[in-house]
Amino acid sequence: MALAAAASIVWLSVCASPPAGAVLSRTSEDMAGARLALAISPDRPECPALALPVGDARVLWLGFEPASSAGNPVIRLIGPVPDRPDDPIAVSEIELDDGAPDAVPMLPVGPDLLDQATPHAVGRAALGKAGPGTVTAQCAAGTAAGEVVVDLPGHLPRGAQLALAAEYDADAPFDVALGSDASLGRLPPGTGRQEVVPLPGDGAGNAAASATLRCPPEAARISLRSLRLRQGAGRPMPLSTWVWRPAQWRDDGDGLIADARVHGLDRIFIGLDIQDGAVADAGRLRSFLQAAQAAGLSVWAVEGDPAAITKAGRPPFIERTRAIAAFNLGSPALDGIQYDIEPYLLAGWPLDRAAGIAAYLSALERLKREAAGPVEVVLPFWWFDMPEMAGGLGRLAAAADRFAVMAYRTGPDDIVAAAESALAWAGTHDRPMTVAVEAGPLPDDRVQTFRPAARGELWRVTLDGRRILVLLDRPRPNPQAYRRQGDHRLPAGRLSFLGDTAALTAAIDRIRPILSAWPAFAGIAVHGLLDGPRKEP
């Protein structure tokens, strides 16, 4: 996408195709199949257009703003850092921050929660002096209520089967509860005690949690030294990866199987060539499947294209599924089809996310029927928290036999927190959920933050009923101008292990037993494990 030349006035247009003479354009398709080209032109085109008095500024980028009820939000443009300073700006994500409080974080499993907890006493209980990370309290004798409430820095993991592990000294028994709920168990008296109290498996929603220690009738004292969430014993769980290039299984199937065994893989998702309505190299594929089955390796096809939800893109995508289903009538067959569609990558996605989700669900339902076999769907972790998705989660569960959530983070606690909503949802709908992490190459991201101002580099304009963002190379006045207030780099190492097998292995060893606390957890998938550069330990 070229940069628009500086001019006192340029024309922003929304046309069916880029107008003649356009110096900057971006074409997308809405969910109804209509093509829309955003463009900047020196002359007014014969389609809906708006004059932009940019003065001597250049237009660097333009795009549709996501639908939002926010009046004047903080706007963040996120995209890969360009290889060279003069490369065009790419924006992969637009965030609109309306100033609402951040969501309460999930409590981590394993670390001591007292380090960030806030205790307070109620009734005949009183807090005593204690050092950091310790809660000491005394209870006067009596029948009136008395309790020590330890406010924790987050919410309990939803849908997980966990226990509360306490280390303490007490001279009398104290009942333990969550907030004002009924008691979950009792901490017996003793010195240097360690007690584990099972928690209810239904989770407690998104509100911050608190642990309550209830006073016995007699005078009593307790010193709580540690309070942790603890999972049960880990379960053996499958490990899988993607092999997108058909040449990998076609040209060196034995080598691929050997690599899979070295990494302890149980399942791989392979890309296929479809030619003239049939799976290409079908004979080689069957030979590969036979060898994989002999090695105990499950093989699924993977299909991915955001355009699968559009009017033009859906028919050829369905034809690919039909070709795979026809191949699976023979033996040996693929074990299933995984769909990694990611419709939010479409340029037209921000225009109407509700319509996009409806088209996505409709496409999945059709693909499930055409696949005539097991279907898995890959989802981003934030999918379950989108307001537009709330009414479609039941349809989503029925559209596949199993799911995978892209929890692309590298910190173990961050991976678990990212996967939480998906695992809780899958447990509610009795669907297996694989947790995916990224190990392949990714670029660093550039994050630009803009706030309302009289003059700014980012303009919000409305044309033909659509809100559009226009980024300039310098601040200029506009009634809806936004001034750049921040510009920083997000390292790719936050999202991907970047081929560092030692760090990847350590993270998997850490999260596997924790994720086992969710009944729906069905294994870990690593993207980029067999087709990306390696950093050996």
XYZ file of C-alpha atoms in Angstrom:
537
model
C 0.000 0.000 0.000
C 1.749 3.175 -1.196
C 1.820 6.393 0.789
C -0.545 9.139 -0.302
C 1.215 12.213 -1.614
C 0.988 15.426 0.409
C -1.737 17.811 -0.752
C -3.892 20.514 0.844
C -7.065 18.440 0.227
C -7.439 14.769 -0.613
C -10.570 12.702 -1.137
C -11.483 9.736 1.007
C -13.883 7.370 -0.738
C -15.735 4.094 -0.213
C -16.240 2.491 -3.629
C -16.799 -0.965 -5.055
C -13.220 -0.866 -6.369
C -10.312 1.567 -6.056
C -11.055 4.633 -8.188
C -8.745 5.620 -11.001
C -5.890 7.733 -9.740
C -6.098 6.476 -6.151
C -2.769 6.865 -4.364
C -3.715 4.700 -1.392
C -6.375 2.004 -1.177
C -7.507 -0.949 0.898
C -10.098 -3.381 -0.410
C -12.317 -5.556 1.747
C -15.614 -7.397 1.568
C -18.501 -7.056 3.987
C -20.400 -10.093 5.265
C -23.082 -9.676 2.601
C -20.463 -10.114 -0.122
C -20.241 -6.469 -1.183
C -16.709 -5.331 -2.079
C -15.618 -2.114 -0.437
C -12.500 -0.175 -1.343
C -11.296 2.540 0.984
C -9.178 4.937 -1.036
C -7.387 8.267 -0.981
C -7.417 10.204 -4.268
C -6.276 13.653 -5.351
C -9.517 14.144 -7.297
C -13.113 13.462 -6.260
C -14.249 10.030 -7.513
C -17.769 9.125 -8.662
C -18.728 7.277 -5.485
C -19.334 8.332 -1.860
C -16.424 10.622 -0.987
C -15.325 13.088 1.674
C -12.803 15.922 1.364
C -10.020 15.737 3.935
C -8.163 19.028 4.575
C -4.831 17.389 5.411
C -2.688 20.373 4.433
C 0.897 19.258 3.857
C 0.428 15.942 5.708
C 0.607 12.547 4.025
C -1.914 9.780 4.608
C -0.024 6.711 5.840
C -2.868 4.267 6.490
C -6.643 4.032 6.596
C -9.086 1.430 7.812
C -12.588 0.790 9.083
C -13.091 1.382 12.794
C -14.604 -1.534 14.739
C -18.189 -1.035 15.846
C -18.281 0.366 19.377
C -20.519 2.360 21.688
C -17.519 4.304 23.007
C -17.854 8.060 22.497
C -14.234 9.247 22.540
C -12.137 6.199 23.338
C -8.416 5.873 23.563
C -7.424 4.231 20.249
C -4.543 1.808 19.812
C -3.229 0.708 16.446
C -1.255 -2.533 16.673
C 0.713 -4.088 13.857
C 4.010 -5.705 12.945
C 7.132 -3.589 13.092
C 8.175 -2.953 9.454
C 11.477 -4.316 8.217
C 12.525 -0.878 6.936
C 11.511 2.606 8.106
C 10.014 3.479 4.705
C 7.861 0.305 4.489
C 4.079 0.865 4.535
C 2.391 0.744 7.936
C 0.446 -2.443 8.624
C -2.277 -2.565 11.272
C -3.487 -5.989 12.367
C -5.544 -4.932 15.375
C -7.492 -1.844 16.439
C -8.304 -1.427 20.122
C -10.908 1.033 21.395
C -10.465 1.678 25.129
C -13.518 3.332 26.650
C -11.906 3.664 30.077
C -13.886 0.844 31.702
C -12.070 -0.850 34.581
C -9.858 -3.748 33.616
C -11.313 -7.191 34.169
C -10.436 -8.865 37.453
C -7.513 -11.218 36.707
C -7.607 -14.956 37.316
C -5.827 -16.125 40.451
C -2.686 -18.097 39.574
C -2.443 -21.758 40.528
C 0.597 -22.501 42.682
C 2.014 -19.157 43.940
C 1.284 -17.931 47.461
C -1.801 -15.702 47.293
C -1.076 -13.972 50.613
C 1.691 -11.935 48.989
C -0.942 -9.699 47.393
C -3.919 -10.346 49.669
C -5.671 -7.792 51.899
C -7.064 -9.090 55.217
C -9.680 -7.483 57.454
C -11.475 -8.588 60.605
C -15.230 -8.698 61.268
C -17.117 -8.921 64.571
C -15.236 -10.470 67.472
C -12.148 -11.151 65.342
C -9.166 -8.787 65.382
C -6.067 -8.728 63.256
C -2.734 -9.087 64.979
C 0.689 -7.853 63.981
C 2.223 -9.930 61.198
C 5.065 -9.727 58.753
C 4.669 -9.579 54.960
C 2.792 -12.554 53.501
C 1.347 -13.604 56.891
C -2.122 -13.043 58.380
C -2.461 -13.257 62.178
C -5.775 -12.912 63.993
C -7.366 -13.443 67.408
C -10.975 -14.237 68.206
C -12.657 -13.340 71.487
C -14.845 -16.028 73.049
C -18.557 -15.735 72.307
C -21.428 -16.720 70.066
C -21.564 -13.555 67.953
C -20.158 -13.724 64.435
C -16.471 -13.246 64.013
C -14.284 -13.872 60.998
C -11.128 -12.933 59.186
C -11.713 -12.135 55.522
C -8.703 -12.389 53.214
C -9.459 -10.503 50.000
C -7.559 -12.169 47.173
C -6.110 -10.365 44.110
C -8.309 -12.025 41.479
C -11.135 -14.420 40.720
C -11.088 -18.180 41.128
C -10.371 -20.086 37.890
C -13.774 -20.805 36.367
C -14.680 -24.418 35.741
C -11.499 -25.825 37.328
C -11.370 -28.523 39.990
C -8.955 -27.083 42.534
C -8.271 -27.011 46.250
C -7.211 -24.342 48.706
C -3.971 -25.302 50.466
C -3.207 -23.514 53.756
C -0.102 -23.510 55.965
C -0.809 -22.187 59.450
C -0.608 -22.398 63.238
C -3.878 -22.404 65.187
C -4.892 -23.202 68.767
C -8.512 -23.986 67.834
C -10.411 -25.118 64.708
C -11.363 -22.481 62.142
C -13.969 -23.089 59.420
C -13.003 -21.985 55.888
C -15.394 -20.466 53.338
C -15.371 -18.431 50.157
C -16.722 -15.004 51.021
C -20.048 -15.350 52.803
C -20.796 -18.807 51.391
C -21.274 -21.934 53.465
C -18.162 -23.472 54.976
C -16.068 -25.633 52.683
C -14.066 -27.355 55.386
C -12.204 -26.921 58.644
C -8.628 -26.099 59.591
C -7.837 -28.289 62.621
C -5.689 -26.866 65.427
C -1.974 -27.478 65.477
C 1.464 -26.031 64.852
C 3.032 -26.152 61.388
C -0.215 -27.528 59.937
C -0.845 -27.993 56.242
C -4.450 -28.509 55.222
C -6.083 -28.871 51.790
C -9.735 -27.880 51.345
C -11.456 -28.834 48.036
C -13.142 -25.967 46.200
C -16.436 -26.199 44.304
C -15.793 -27.054 40.662
C -18.318 -24.634 39.192
C -16.081 -21.589 39.606
C -17.265 -18.327 41.118
C -17.591 -16.018 38.132
C -15.428 -13.014 37.414
C -15.624 -11.245 40.786
C -12.589 -11.040 43.036
C -12.522 -13.896 45.521
C -12.009 -13.862 49.261
C -11.184 -16.601 51.757
C -12.999 -16.408 55.085
C -11.758 -17.928 58.358
C -14.650 -18.210 60.836
C -14.009 -17.988 64.548
C -14.866 -20.913 66.837
C -16.984 -20.205 69.985
C -13.931 -20.232 72.253
C -11.115 -17.720 72.310
C -8.736 -18.637 69.483
C -5.710 -17.510 67.550
C -4.513 -18.333 64.025
C -1.427 -17.400 62.046
C -1.836 -18.056 58.324
C 1.556 -18.311 56.594
C 0.575 -19.448 53.119
C -2.557 -19.811 51.008
C -2.328 -21.363 47.554
C -4.542 -22.807 44.855
C -3.520 -26.390 44.240
C -4.425 -28.715 41.387
C -4.683 -32.475 41.590
C -2.303 -34.922 39.978
C -1.678 -34.170 36.299
C -3.098 -36.425 33.619
C -1.182 -37.731 30.601
C -2.281 -35.433 27.793
C -1.707 -35.561 24.028
C 0.743 -33.236 22.305
C 0.080 -32.098 18.738
C 1.335 -29.700 16.077
C 0.574 -28.324 12.619
C 2.323 -29.228 9.364
C 0.894 -26.725 6.892
C 3.058 -27.514 3.853
C 1.931 -30.682 2.016
C 5.504 -31.211 0.796
C 6.543 -32.170 4.319
C 4.422 -35.333 4.449
C 4.513 -35.942 0.690
C 8.281 -35.757 0.149
C 9.597 -37.037 3.481
C 6.785 -38.721 5.353
C 9.108 -41.060 7.211
C 11.232 -38.134 8.374
C 8.129 -36.276 9.543
C 6.951 -39.291 11.545
C 10.419 -39.656 13.055
C 10.415 -35.965 14.069
C 6.965 -36.384 15.576
C 8.183 -39.305 17.688
C 11.241 -37.342 18.872
C 8.937 -34.566 20.111
C 6.499 -36.996 21.715
C 3.629 -35.995 19.421
C 0.360 -37.882 19.437
C -1.399 -35.946 16.667
C -0.522 -33.750 13.679
C -2.663 -31.499 11.487
C -1.509 -31.545 7.872
C -2.194 -29.256 4.934
C -3.495 -30.795 1.705
C -3.446 -29.876 -1.959
C -6.888 -30.094 -3.562
C -6.920 -30.235 -7.366
C -9.957 -30.628 -9.635
C -12.199 -31.399 -6.680
C -10.039 -34.215 -5.266
C -7.185 -34.631 -2.793
C -3.928 -34.517 -4.744
C -1.307 -37.245 -4.266
C -3.958 -39.482 -2.717
C -1.790 -42.592 -3.040
C 1.135 -40.995 -1.218
C -1.232 -39.682 1.445
C -2.632 -43.142 2.119
C 0.883 -44.555 2.392
C 1.786 -41.781 4.835
C -1.364 -42.403 6.885
C -0.611 -46.116 7.044
C 2.914 -45.448 8.350
C 1.621 -42.825 10.823
C -0.993 -45.193 12.192
C 1.648 -47.887 12.646
C 3.668 -45.358 14.679
C 0.651 -44.444 16.833
C 0.356 -40.979 15.284
C -3.105 -39.540 14.624
C -3.355 -37.421 11.448
C -5.995 -34.772 10.788
C -6.381 -32.428 7.830
C -6.240 -28.701 8.609
C -8.127 -26.129 6.558
C -7.810 -22.403 7.124
C -8.985 -19.343 5.201
C -10.755 -16.259 6.661
C -12.630 -15.853 3.352
C -14.515 -19.098 4.107
C -17.238 -17.013 5.768
C -17.727 -14.643 2.810
C -20.188 -15.037 -0.006
C -17.424 -15.533 -2.572
C -15.078 -17.589 -0.409
C -17.471 -20.120 1.081
C -18.252 -22.262 -2.031
C -14.616 -23.168 -2.853
C -13.947 -23.831 0.823
C -16.910 -26.210 0.984
C -15.646 -27.950 -2.150
C -12.348 -28.607 -0.398
C -14.198 -30.204 2.497
C -16.170 -32.375 0.099
C -12.927 -33.549 -1.502
C -11.511 -34.525 1.892
C -14.752 -36.289 2.851
C -14.622 -38.253 -0.419
C -11.006 -39.228 0.266
C -12.034 -40.440 3.725
C -14.402 -42.997 2.186
C -11.273 -45.034 1.446
C -8.760 -46.552 3.848
C -6.652 -45.584 5.633
C -8.452 -42.287 6.187
C -7.690 -39.046 7.946
C -8.902 -38.986 11.557
C -10.780 -35.717 11.114
C -10.714 -32.158 9.787
C -9.604 -29.155 11.784
C -10.864 -25.689 10.742
C -8.608 -22.728 11.541
C -10.620 -20.035 9.770
C -9.869 -16.852 11.822
C -12.467 -14.573 10.166
C -11.372 -11.562 12.230
C -8.380 -11.256 9.881
C -10.693 -10.030 7.111
C -10.338 -6.338 6.368
C -14.137 -6.046 6.447
C -14.501 -7.682 9.877
C -14.751 -4.369 11.813
C -17.721 -3.272 9.702
C -20.184 -5.581 11.451
C -18.786 -8.128 13.852
C -22.249 -9.468 14.703
C -22.889 -10.234 11.026
C -19.394 -11.734 10.777
C -20.044 -14.060 13.700
C -23.384 -15.116 12.212
C -21.671 -15.896 8.892
C -18.912 -17.771 10.726
C -21.341 -19.954 12.668
C -23.336 -20.663 9.536
C -20.164 -21.684 7.705
C -19.101 -24.014 10.523
C -22.513 -25.682 10.607
C -22.376 -26.291 6.864
C -18.796 -27.604 7.046
C -19.728 -29.976 9.862
C -22.426 -31.507 7.671
C -20.134 -31.776 4.650
C -17.188 -33.229 6.591
C -19.129 -36.386 7.486
C -16.642 -37.121 10.273
C -14.924 -35.629 13.342
C -14.446 -31.841 13.229
C -12.257 -29.604 15.387
C -12.365 -25.800 15.354
C -9.538 -23.439 16.356
C -10.525 -20.267 18.235
C -8.720 -17.247 19.720
C -8.848 -17.011 23.502
C -10.666 -13.666 23.466
C -13.524 -15.086 21.360
C -15.483 -16.107 24.466
C -15.475 -12.624 25.977
C -16.785 -10.760 22.904
C -20.295 -9.367 23.586
C -21.337 -10.211 20.013
C -20.447 -13.867 20.604
C -22.515 -14.328 23.756
C -25.685 -15.410 21.969
C -23.858 -17.802 19.634
C -21.851 -19.920 22.065
C -24.440 -22.701 22.086
C -24.424 -22.873 18.285
C -20.645 -22.862 18.325
C -20.527 -25.885 20.640
C -22.860 -27.830 18.365
C -20.830 -26.981 15.231
C -17.802 -29.130 16.139
C -16.843 -32.221 18.080
C -13.836 -30.614 19.756
C -12.000 -27.294 19.907
C -8.560 -25.742 20.274
C -7.902 -22.339 21.842
C -4.962 -20.202 20.743
C -3.550 -19.123 24.118
C -0.537 -17.522 22.453
C 1.496 -16.360 25.428
C 4.843 -17.568 26.799
C 4.491 -16.995 30.547
C 2.966 -20.146 32.093
C 0.469 -18.194 34.238
C -0.433 -16.067 31.198
C -1.113 -19.180 29.085
C -3.402 -20.644 31.741
C -5.252 -17.343 32.229
C -5.729 -16.939 28.464
C -7.182 -20.447 28.161
C -9.493 -20.165 31.181
C -12.674 -18.927 29.474
C -12.389 -21.499 26.684
C -11.808 -24.378 29.092
C -14.730 -23.351 31.307
C -17.027 -23.003 28.270
C -15.928 -26.352 26.843
C -16.596 -28.050 30.165
C -20.110 -26.626 30.236
C -20.790 -28.016 26.756
C -18.937 -31.318 27.210
C -16.428 -30.615 24.455
C -12.698 -31.484 24.587
C -10.494 -28.384 24.408
C -6.850 -28.373 23.327
C -4.690 -25.449 24.471
C -2.383 -24.150 21.724
C 0.840 -22.174 22.104
C 3.099 -20.611 19.468
C 6.733 -21.565 18.859
C 7.283 -20.229 15.344
C 8.664 -16.912 14.087
C 6.615 -13.770 14.726
C 7.547 -10.105 14.278
C 7.635 -7.631 17.120
C 4.529 -5.453 17.252
C 4.360 -1.690 17.256
C 1.653 -0.219 19.499
C 0.584 3.371 18.818
C -1.767 4.989 21.346
C -3.920 8.000 20.438
C -6.097 10.270 22.592
C -8.611 12.973 21.605
C -7.018 16.338 20.829
C -7.615 19.451 18.719
C -4.781 18.391 16.402
C -3.637 14.863 15.807
C -2.101 12.290 13.486
C -5.197 10.067 13.622
C -8.589 11.241 12.405
C -11.967 9.608 12.952
C -14.291 10.440 10.092
C -17.679 9.177 8.977
C -18.458 8.392 5.354
C -21.473 6.598 3.937
C -22.559 5.572 7.444
C -19.208 3.991 8.307
C -16.609 5.190 10.806
C -13.137 5.302 9.240
C -9.707 5.911 10.773
C -7.152 7.923 8.789
C -3.522 8.042 9.941
C -1.346 11.016 8.916
C 2.394 11.490 9.129
C 2.023 14.611 11.271
C -0.661 16.174 13.509
C -3.301 18.307 11.823
C -6.482 19.954 13.188
C -9.779 18.088 12.912
C -12.962 17.972 15.051
C -12.286 14.273 15.577
C -8.502 14.348 15.787
C -6.460 12.064 18.008
C -2.889 12.863 19.053
C -0.269 10.134 19.388
C 0.514 9.774 23.095
C 2.487 6.550 23.040
C 4.542 4.504 20.605
C 6.267 1.383 21.857
C 7.436 -2.007 20.742
C 5.971 -5.301 21.999
C 8.543 -8.119 21.734
C 7.373 -11.200 19.865
C 8.753 -13.261 22.754
C 5.613 -12.419 24.731
C 3.526 -14.428 22.259
C 5.890 -17.038 20.796
C 8.686 -19.224 22.118
C 10.489 -18.428 18.825
C 11.982 -21.880 18.513
C 13.428 -21.935 22.046
C 12.774 -25.609 22.807
C 14.111 -25.389 26.373
C 11.712 -22.569 27.306
C 8.838 -24.315 25.501
C 9.459 -27.612 27.305
C 9.702 -25.889 30.684
C 6.428 -24.041 30.097
C 4.592 -27.207 28.999
C 5.886 -29.073 32.045
C 4.577 -26.230 34.220
C 1.143 -25.799 32.664
C 0.167 -29.383 31.862
C -0.683 -30.372 35.478
C -2.442 -27.043 36.083
C -4.564 -27.300 32.936
C -5.525 -30.824 34.009
C -7.700 -29.181 36.682
C -10.203 -28.401 33.920
C -12.187 -31.521 32.916
C -12.376 -30.289 29.305
C -8.598 -30.029 28.880
C -7.596 -32.438 26.109
C -3.940 -31.702 25.415
C -1.468 -29.120 24.164
C -0.806 -28.101 20.559
C 2.353 -26.278 19.527
C 2.251 -24.154 16.395
C 5.570 -23.851 14.579
C 7.139 -26.880 16.254
C 8.176 -28.721 13.074
C 8.244 -25.946 10.485
C 9.953 -23.004 12.190
C 13.551 -22.108 13.049
C 14.960 -23.742 16.145
C 16.951 -22.301 19.022
C 18.531 -25.339 20.634
C 19.090 -25.314 24.412
